[in-house]
PDB file of C-alpha atoms in Angstrom:
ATOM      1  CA  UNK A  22      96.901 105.340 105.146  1.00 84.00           C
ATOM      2  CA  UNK A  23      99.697 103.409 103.449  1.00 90.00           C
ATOM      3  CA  UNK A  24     100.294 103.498 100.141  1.00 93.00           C
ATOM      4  CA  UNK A  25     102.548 101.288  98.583  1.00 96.00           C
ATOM      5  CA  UNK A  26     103.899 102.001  94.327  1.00 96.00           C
ATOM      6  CA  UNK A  27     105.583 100.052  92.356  1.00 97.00           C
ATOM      7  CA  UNK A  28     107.559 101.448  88.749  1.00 93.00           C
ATOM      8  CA  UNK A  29     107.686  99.750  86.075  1.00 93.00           C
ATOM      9  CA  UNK A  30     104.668  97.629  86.128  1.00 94.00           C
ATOM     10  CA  UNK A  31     105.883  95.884  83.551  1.00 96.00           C
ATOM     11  CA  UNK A  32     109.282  95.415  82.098  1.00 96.00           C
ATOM     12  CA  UNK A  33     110.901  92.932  79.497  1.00 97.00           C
ATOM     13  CA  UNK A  34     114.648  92.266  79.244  1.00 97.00           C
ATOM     14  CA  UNK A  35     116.909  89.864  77.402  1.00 97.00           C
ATOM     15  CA  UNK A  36     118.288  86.973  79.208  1.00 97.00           C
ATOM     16  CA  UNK A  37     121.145  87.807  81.299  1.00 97.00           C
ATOM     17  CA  UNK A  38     120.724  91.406  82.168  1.00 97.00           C
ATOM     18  CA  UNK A  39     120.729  93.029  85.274  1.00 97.00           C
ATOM     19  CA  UNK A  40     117.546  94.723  86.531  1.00 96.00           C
ATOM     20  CA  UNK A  41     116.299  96.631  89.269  1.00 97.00           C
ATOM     21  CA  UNK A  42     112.653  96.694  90.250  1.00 97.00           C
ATOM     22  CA  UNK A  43     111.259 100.056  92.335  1.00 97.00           C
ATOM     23  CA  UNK A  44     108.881 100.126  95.408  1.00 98.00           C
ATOM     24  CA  UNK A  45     108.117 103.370  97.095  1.00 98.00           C
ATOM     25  CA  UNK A  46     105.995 103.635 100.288  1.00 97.00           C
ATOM     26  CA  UNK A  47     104.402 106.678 101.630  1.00 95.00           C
ATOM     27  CA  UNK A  48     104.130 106.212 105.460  1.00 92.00           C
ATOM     28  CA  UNK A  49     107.891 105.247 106.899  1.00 91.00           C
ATOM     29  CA  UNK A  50     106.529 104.300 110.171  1.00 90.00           C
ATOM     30  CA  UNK A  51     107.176 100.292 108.821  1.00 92.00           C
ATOM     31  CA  UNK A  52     108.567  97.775 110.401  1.00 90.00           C
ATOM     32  CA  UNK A  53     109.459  95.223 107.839  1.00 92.00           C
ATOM     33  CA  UNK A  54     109.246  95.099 104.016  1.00 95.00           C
ATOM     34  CA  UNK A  55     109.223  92.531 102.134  1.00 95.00           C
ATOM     35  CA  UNK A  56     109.653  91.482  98.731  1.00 97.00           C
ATOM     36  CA  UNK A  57     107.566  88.592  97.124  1.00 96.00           C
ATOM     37  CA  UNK A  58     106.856  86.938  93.435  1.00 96.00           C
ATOM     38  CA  UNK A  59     103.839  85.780  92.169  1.00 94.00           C
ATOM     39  CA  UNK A  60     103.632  83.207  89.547  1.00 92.00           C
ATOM     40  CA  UNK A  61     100.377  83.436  87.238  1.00 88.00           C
ATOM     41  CA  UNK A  62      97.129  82.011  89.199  1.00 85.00           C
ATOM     42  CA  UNK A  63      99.463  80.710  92.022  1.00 88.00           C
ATOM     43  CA  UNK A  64      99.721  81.972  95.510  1.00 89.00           C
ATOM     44  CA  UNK A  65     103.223  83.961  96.705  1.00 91.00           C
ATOM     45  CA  UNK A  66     106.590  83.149  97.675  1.00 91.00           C
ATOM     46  CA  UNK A  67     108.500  84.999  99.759  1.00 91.00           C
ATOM     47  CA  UNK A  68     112.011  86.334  98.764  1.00 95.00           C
ATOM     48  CA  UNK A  69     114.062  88.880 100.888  1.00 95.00           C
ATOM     49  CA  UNK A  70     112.526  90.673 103.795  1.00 93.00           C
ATOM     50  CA  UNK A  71     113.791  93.496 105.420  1.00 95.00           C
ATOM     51  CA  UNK A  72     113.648  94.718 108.642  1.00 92.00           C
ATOM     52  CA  UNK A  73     113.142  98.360 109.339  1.00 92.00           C
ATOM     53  CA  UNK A  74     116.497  98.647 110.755  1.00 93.00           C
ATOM     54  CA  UNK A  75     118.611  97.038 108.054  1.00 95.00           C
ATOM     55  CA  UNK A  76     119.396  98.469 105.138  1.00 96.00           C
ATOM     56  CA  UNK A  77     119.773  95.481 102.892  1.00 96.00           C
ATOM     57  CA  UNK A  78     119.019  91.794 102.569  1.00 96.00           C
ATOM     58  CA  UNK A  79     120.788  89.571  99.788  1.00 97.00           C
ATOM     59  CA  UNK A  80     119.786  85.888  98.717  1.00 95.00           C
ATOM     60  CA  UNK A  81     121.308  84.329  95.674  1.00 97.00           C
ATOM     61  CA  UNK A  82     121.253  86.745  92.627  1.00 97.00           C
ATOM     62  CA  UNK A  83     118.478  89.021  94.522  1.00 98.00           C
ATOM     63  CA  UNK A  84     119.651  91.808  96.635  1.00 98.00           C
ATOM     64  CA  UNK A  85     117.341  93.926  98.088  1.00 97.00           C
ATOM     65  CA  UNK A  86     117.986  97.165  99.677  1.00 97.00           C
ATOM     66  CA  UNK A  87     115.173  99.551 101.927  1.00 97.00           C
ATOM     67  CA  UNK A  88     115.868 103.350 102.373  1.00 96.00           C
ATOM     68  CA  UNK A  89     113.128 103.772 104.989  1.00 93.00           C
ATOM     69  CA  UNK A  90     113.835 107.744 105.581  1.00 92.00           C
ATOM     70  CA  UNK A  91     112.995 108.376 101.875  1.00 95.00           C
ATOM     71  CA  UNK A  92     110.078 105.763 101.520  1.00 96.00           C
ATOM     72  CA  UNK A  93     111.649 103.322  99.089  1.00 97.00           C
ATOM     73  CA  UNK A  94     113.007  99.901  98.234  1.00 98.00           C
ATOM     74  CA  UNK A  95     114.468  97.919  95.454  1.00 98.00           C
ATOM     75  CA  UNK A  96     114.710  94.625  94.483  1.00 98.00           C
ATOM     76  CA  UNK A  97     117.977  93.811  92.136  1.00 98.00           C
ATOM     77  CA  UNK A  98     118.454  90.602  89.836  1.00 98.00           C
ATOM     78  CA  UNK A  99     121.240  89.819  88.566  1.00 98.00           C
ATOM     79  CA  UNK A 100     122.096  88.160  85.199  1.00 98.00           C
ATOM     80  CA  UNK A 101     118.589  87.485  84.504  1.00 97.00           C
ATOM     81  CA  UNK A 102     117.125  84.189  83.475  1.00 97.00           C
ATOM     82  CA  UNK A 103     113.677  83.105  81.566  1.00 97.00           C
ATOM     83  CA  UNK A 104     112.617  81.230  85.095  1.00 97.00           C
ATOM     84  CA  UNK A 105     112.572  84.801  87.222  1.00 97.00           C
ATOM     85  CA  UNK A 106     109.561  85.545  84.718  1.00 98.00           C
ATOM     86  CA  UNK A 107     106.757  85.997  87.628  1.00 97.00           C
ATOM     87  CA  UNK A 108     105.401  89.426  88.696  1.00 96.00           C
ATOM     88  CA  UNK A 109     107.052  90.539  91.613  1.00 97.00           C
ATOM     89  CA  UNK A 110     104.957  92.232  94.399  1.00 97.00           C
ATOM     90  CA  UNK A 111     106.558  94.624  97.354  1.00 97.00           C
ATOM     91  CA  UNK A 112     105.116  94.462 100.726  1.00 96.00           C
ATOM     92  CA  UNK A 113     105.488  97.265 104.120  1.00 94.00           C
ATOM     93  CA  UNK A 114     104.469  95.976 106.897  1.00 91.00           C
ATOM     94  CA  UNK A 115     102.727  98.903 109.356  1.00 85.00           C
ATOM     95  CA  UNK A 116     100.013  99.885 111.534  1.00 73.00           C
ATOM     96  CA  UNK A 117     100.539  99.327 115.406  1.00 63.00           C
ATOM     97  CA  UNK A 118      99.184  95.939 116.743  1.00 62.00           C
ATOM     98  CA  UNK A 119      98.405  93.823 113.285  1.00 62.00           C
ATOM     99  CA  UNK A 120     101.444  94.625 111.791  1.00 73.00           C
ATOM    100  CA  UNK A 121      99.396  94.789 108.475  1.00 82.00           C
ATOM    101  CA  UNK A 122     100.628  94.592 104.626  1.00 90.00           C
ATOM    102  CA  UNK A 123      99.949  96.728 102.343  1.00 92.00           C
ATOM    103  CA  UNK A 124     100.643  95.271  98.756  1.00 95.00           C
ATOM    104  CA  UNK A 125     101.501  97.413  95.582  1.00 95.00           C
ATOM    105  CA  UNK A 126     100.463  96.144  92.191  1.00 94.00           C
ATOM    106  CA  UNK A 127     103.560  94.494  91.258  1.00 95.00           C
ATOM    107  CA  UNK A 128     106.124  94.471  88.029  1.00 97.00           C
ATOM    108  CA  UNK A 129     105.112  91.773  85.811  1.00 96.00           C
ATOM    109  CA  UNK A 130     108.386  90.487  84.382  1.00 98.00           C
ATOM    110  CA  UNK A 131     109.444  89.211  81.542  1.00 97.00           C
ATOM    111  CA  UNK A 132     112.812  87.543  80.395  1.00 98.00           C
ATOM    112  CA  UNK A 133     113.456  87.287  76.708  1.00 97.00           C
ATOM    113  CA  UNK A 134     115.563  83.495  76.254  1.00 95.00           C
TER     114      UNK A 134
ATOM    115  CA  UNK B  57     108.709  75.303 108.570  1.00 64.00           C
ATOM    116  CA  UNK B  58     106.030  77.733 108.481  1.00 83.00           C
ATOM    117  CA  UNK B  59     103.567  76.437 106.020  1.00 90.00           C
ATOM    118  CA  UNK B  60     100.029  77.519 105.132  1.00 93.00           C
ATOM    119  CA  UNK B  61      97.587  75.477 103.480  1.00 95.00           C
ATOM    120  CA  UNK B  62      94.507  76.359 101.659  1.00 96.00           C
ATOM    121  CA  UNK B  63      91.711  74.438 100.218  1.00 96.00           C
ATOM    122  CA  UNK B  64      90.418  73.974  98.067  1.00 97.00           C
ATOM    123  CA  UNK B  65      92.399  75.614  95.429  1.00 95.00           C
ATOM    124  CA  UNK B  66      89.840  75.938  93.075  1.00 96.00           C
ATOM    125  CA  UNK B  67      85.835  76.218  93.256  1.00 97.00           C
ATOM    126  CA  UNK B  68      83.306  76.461  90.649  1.00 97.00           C
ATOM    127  CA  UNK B  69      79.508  77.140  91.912  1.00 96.00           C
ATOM    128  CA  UNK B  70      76.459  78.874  91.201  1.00 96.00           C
ATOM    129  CA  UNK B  71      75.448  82.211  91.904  1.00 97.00           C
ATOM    130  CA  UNK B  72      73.531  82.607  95.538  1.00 96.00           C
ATOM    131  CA  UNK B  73      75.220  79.137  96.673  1.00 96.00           C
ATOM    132  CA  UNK B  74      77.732  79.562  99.690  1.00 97.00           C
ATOM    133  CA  UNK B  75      81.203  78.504  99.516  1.00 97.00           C
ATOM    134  CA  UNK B  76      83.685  77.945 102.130  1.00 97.00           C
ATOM    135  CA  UNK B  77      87.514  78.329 102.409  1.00 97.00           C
ATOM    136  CA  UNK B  78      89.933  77.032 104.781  1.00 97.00           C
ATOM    137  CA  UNK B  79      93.285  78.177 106.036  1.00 96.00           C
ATOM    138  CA  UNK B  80      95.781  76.120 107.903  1.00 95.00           C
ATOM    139  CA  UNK B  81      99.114  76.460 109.538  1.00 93.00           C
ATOM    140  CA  UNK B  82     100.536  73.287 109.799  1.00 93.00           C
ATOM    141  CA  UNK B  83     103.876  73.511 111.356  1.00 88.00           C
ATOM    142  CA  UNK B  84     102.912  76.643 113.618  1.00 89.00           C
ATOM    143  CA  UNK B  85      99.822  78.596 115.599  1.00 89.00           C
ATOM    144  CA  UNK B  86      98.670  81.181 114.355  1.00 88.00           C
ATOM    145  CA  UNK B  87      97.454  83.949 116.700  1.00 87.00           C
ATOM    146  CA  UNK B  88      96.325  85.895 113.753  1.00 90.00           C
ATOM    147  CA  UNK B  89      95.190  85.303 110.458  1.00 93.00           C
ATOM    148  CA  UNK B  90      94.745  87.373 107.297  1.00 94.00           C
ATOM    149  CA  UNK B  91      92.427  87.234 104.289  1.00 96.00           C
ATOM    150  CA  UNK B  92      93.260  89.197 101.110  1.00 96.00           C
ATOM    151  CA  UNK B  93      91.242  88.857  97.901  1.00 96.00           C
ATOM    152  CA  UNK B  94      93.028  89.549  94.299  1.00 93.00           C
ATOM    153  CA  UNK B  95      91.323  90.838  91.367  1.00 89.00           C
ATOM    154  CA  UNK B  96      92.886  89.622  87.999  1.00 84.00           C
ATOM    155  CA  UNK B  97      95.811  92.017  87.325  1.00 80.00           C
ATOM    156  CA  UNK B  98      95.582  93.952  90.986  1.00 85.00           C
ATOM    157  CA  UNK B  99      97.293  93.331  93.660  1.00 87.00           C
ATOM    158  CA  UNK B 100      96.521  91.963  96.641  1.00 92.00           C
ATOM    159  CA  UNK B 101      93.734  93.544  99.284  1.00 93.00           C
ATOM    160  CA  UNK B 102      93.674  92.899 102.806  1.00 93.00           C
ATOM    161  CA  UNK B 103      89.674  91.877 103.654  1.00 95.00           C
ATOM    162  CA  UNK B 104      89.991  90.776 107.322  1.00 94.00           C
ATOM    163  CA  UNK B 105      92.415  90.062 109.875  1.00 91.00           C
ATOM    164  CA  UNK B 106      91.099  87.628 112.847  1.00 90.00           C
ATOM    165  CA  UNK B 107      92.973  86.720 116.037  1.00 87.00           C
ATOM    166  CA  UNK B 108      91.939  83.404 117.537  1.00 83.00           C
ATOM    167  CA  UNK B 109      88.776  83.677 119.878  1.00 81.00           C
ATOM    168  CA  UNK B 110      87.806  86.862 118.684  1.00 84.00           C
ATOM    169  CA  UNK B 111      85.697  88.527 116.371  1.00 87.00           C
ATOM    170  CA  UNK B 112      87.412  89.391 112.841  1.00 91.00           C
ATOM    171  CA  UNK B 113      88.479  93.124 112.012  1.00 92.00           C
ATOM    172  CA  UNK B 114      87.197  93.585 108.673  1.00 94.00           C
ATOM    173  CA  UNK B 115      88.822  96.519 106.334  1.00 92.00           C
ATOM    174  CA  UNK B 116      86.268  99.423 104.699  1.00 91.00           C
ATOM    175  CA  UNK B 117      84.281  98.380 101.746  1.00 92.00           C
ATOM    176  CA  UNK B 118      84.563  94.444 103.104  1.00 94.00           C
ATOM    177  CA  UNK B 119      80.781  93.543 104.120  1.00 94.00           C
ATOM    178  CA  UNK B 120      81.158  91.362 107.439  1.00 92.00           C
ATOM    179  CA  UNK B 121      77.864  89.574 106.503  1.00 94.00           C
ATOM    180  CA  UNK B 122      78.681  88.625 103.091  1.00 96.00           C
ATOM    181  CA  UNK B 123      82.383  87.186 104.227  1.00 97.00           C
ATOM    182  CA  UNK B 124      82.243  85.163 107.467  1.00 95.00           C
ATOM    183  CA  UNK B 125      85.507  85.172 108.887  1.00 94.00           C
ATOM    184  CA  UNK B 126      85.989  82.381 111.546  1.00 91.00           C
ATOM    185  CA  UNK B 127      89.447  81.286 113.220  1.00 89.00           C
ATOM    186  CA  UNK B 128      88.531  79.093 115.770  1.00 81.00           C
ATOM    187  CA  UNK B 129      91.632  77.243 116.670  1.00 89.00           C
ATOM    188  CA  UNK B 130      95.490  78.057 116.495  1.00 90.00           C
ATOM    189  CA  UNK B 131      95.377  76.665 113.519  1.00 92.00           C
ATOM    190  CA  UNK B 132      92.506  76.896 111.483  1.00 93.00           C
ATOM    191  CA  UNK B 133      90.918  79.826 110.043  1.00 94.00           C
ATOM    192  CA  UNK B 134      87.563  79.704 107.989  1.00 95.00           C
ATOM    193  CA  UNK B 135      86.131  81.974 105.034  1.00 97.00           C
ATOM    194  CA  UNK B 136      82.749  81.875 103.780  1.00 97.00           C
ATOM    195  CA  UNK B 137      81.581  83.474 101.416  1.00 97.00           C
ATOM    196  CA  UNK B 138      77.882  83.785 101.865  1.00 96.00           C
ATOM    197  CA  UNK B 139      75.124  84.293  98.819  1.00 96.00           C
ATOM    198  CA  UNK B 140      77.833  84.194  96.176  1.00 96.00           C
ATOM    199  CA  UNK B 141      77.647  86.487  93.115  1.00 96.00           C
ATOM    200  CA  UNK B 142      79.594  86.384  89.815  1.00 96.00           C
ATOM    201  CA  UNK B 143      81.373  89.774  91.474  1.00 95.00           C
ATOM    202  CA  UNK B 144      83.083  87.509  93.992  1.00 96.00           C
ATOM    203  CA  UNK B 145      84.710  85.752  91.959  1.00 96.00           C
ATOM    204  CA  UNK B 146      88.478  86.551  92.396  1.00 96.00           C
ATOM    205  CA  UNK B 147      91.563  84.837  93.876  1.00 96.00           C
ATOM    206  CA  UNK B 148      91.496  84.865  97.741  1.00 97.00           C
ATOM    207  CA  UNK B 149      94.710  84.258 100.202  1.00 96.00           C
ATOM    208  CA  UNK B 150      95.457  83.449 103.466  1.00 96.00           C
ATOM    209  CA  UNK B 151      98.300  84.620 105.673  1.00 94.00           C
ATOM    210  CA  UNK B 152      99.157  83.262 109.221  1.00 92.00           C
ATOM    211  CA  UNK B 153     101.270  85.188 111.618  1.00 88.00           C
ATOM    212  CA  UNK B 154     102.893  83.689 114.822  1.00 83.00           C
ATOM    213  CA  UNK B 155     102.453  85.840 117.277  1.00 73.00           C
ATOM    214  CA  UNK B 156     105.254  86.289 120.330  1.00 69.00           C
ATOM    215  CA  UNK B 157     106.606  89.408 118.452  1.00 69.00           C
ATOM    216  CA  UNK B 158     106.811  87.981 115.280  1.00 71.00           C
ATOM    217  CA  UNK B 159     105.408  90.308 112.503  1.00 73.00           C
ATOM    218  CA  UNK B 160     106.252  88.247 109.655  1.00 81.00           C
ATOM    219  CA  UNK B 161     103.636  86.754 107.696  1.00 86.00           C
ATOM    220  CA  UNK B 162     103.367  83.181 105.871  1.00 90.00           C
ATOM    221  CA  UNK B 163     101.004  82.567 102.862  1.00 92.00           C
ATOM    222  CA  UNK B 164      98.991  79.958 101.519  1.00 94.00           C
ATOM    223  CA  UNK B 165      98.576  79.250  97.770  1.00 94.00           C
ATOM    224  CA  UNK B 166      94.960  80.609  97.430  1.00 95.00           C
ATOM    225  CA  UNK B 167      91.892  79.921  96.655  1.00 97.00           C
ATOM    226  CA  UNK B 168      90.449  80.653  93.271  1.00 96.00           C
ATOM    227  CA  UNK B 169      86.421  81.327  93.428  1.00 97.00           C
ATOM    228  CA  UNK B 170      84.412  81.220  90.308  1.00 96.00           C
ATOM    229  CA  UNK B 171      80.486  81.963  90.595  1.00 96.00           C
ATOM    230  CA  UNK B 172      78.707  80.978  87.808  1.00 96.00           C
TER     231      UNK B 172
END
């Protein structure tokens, strides 16, 4: 069964810091993962997704990057602002036929203005 | 493109009443659909996954009787919650997934349940 982990769950930095969030998965059989945010008591967006053959996926000031062999992703923000506050959830997408997610718990984040 | 619609957003009812939630895709069909429930500070759990026509899959723990899972068109999946109790309360999302060896999946905004 997949299990997905995400470190820190919660993290606070002053605005305009770098940052890298941490996902580890423990079944690498996956064929996408993906990474989304969740703003409080609203539904998810979507923001890089990775295929299992790619390595990395970049979109704005987010980069993501998947090590598939080792079981682990992460999610890097550059010069941080208060509006990426959200909790940001990782995502592997396994299991032969429904292509399934398996969620971790998230990193609530916080930017300090 | 790919956008998922849920309503309502937000439901208030008694205990025992039933409540139903619907899922759209309304720029795509959706050969399958997913239902995940959130508890407050937990991430999300995957309940059900129906393919249109068939019967829904439901995941261990998830009572099939309790959450009636219908998806009776390309585009339409249902979620009813039957006999609600204040334990059900929780947020509850839809996915859609196109099919045709896509394995990428779109969300709606959820549905927040609270039983009184």
């Amino acid at each position: 069964k997949q299990e997905v982990t995400q470190i820190p769950a919660a993290l606070s930095v002053p605005e305009g810091e770098n940052l890298v969030l941490n996902c580890s998965f423990t079944d690498s059989a996956i064929y996408n993962l993906q990474w989304f945010r969740q703003d409080p008591g609203k539904g998810l967006t979507s923001l890089l997704l990775i295929q299992s053959s790619q390595r990395e996926q970049t979109s704005g000031r987010l980069n993501a990057s998947l090590d598939k062999s080792s079981g682990r992703s992460t999610l890097y923000i550059a010069a941080s602002q208060p509006g990426d506050s959200a909790t940001y959830l990782c995502a592997v997408a396994s299991g032969a036929g429904s292509y399934q997610l398996t969620f971790g718990k998230g990193t609530k984040l916080s930017v300090i203005p | 493109g790919a956008v998922v619609s849920q309503h309502p957003s937000r439901v208030i009812c008694k205990s025992g009443t039933s409540v139903k939630i619907e899922c759209r895709s309304l720029d795509f069909q959706a050969t399958t659909m997913f239902w995940y429930r959130q508890f407050p500070k937990q991430s999300l759990m995957l309940m059900a996954t129906s393919n249109e026509g068939s019967k829904a899959t439901y995941e261990q723990g998830v009572e099939k009787d309790k959450f009636l899972i219908n998806h009776a068109s390309l585009t339409l999946s249902t979620l009813t919650v039957t006999s609600a109790h204040p334990e059900d309360s929780s947020f509850y999302i839809c996915s859609a997934r196109s099919g045709g060896g896509s394995v990428e999946q779109f969300f709606g905004p959820g549905t927040r349940l609270t039983v009184l």
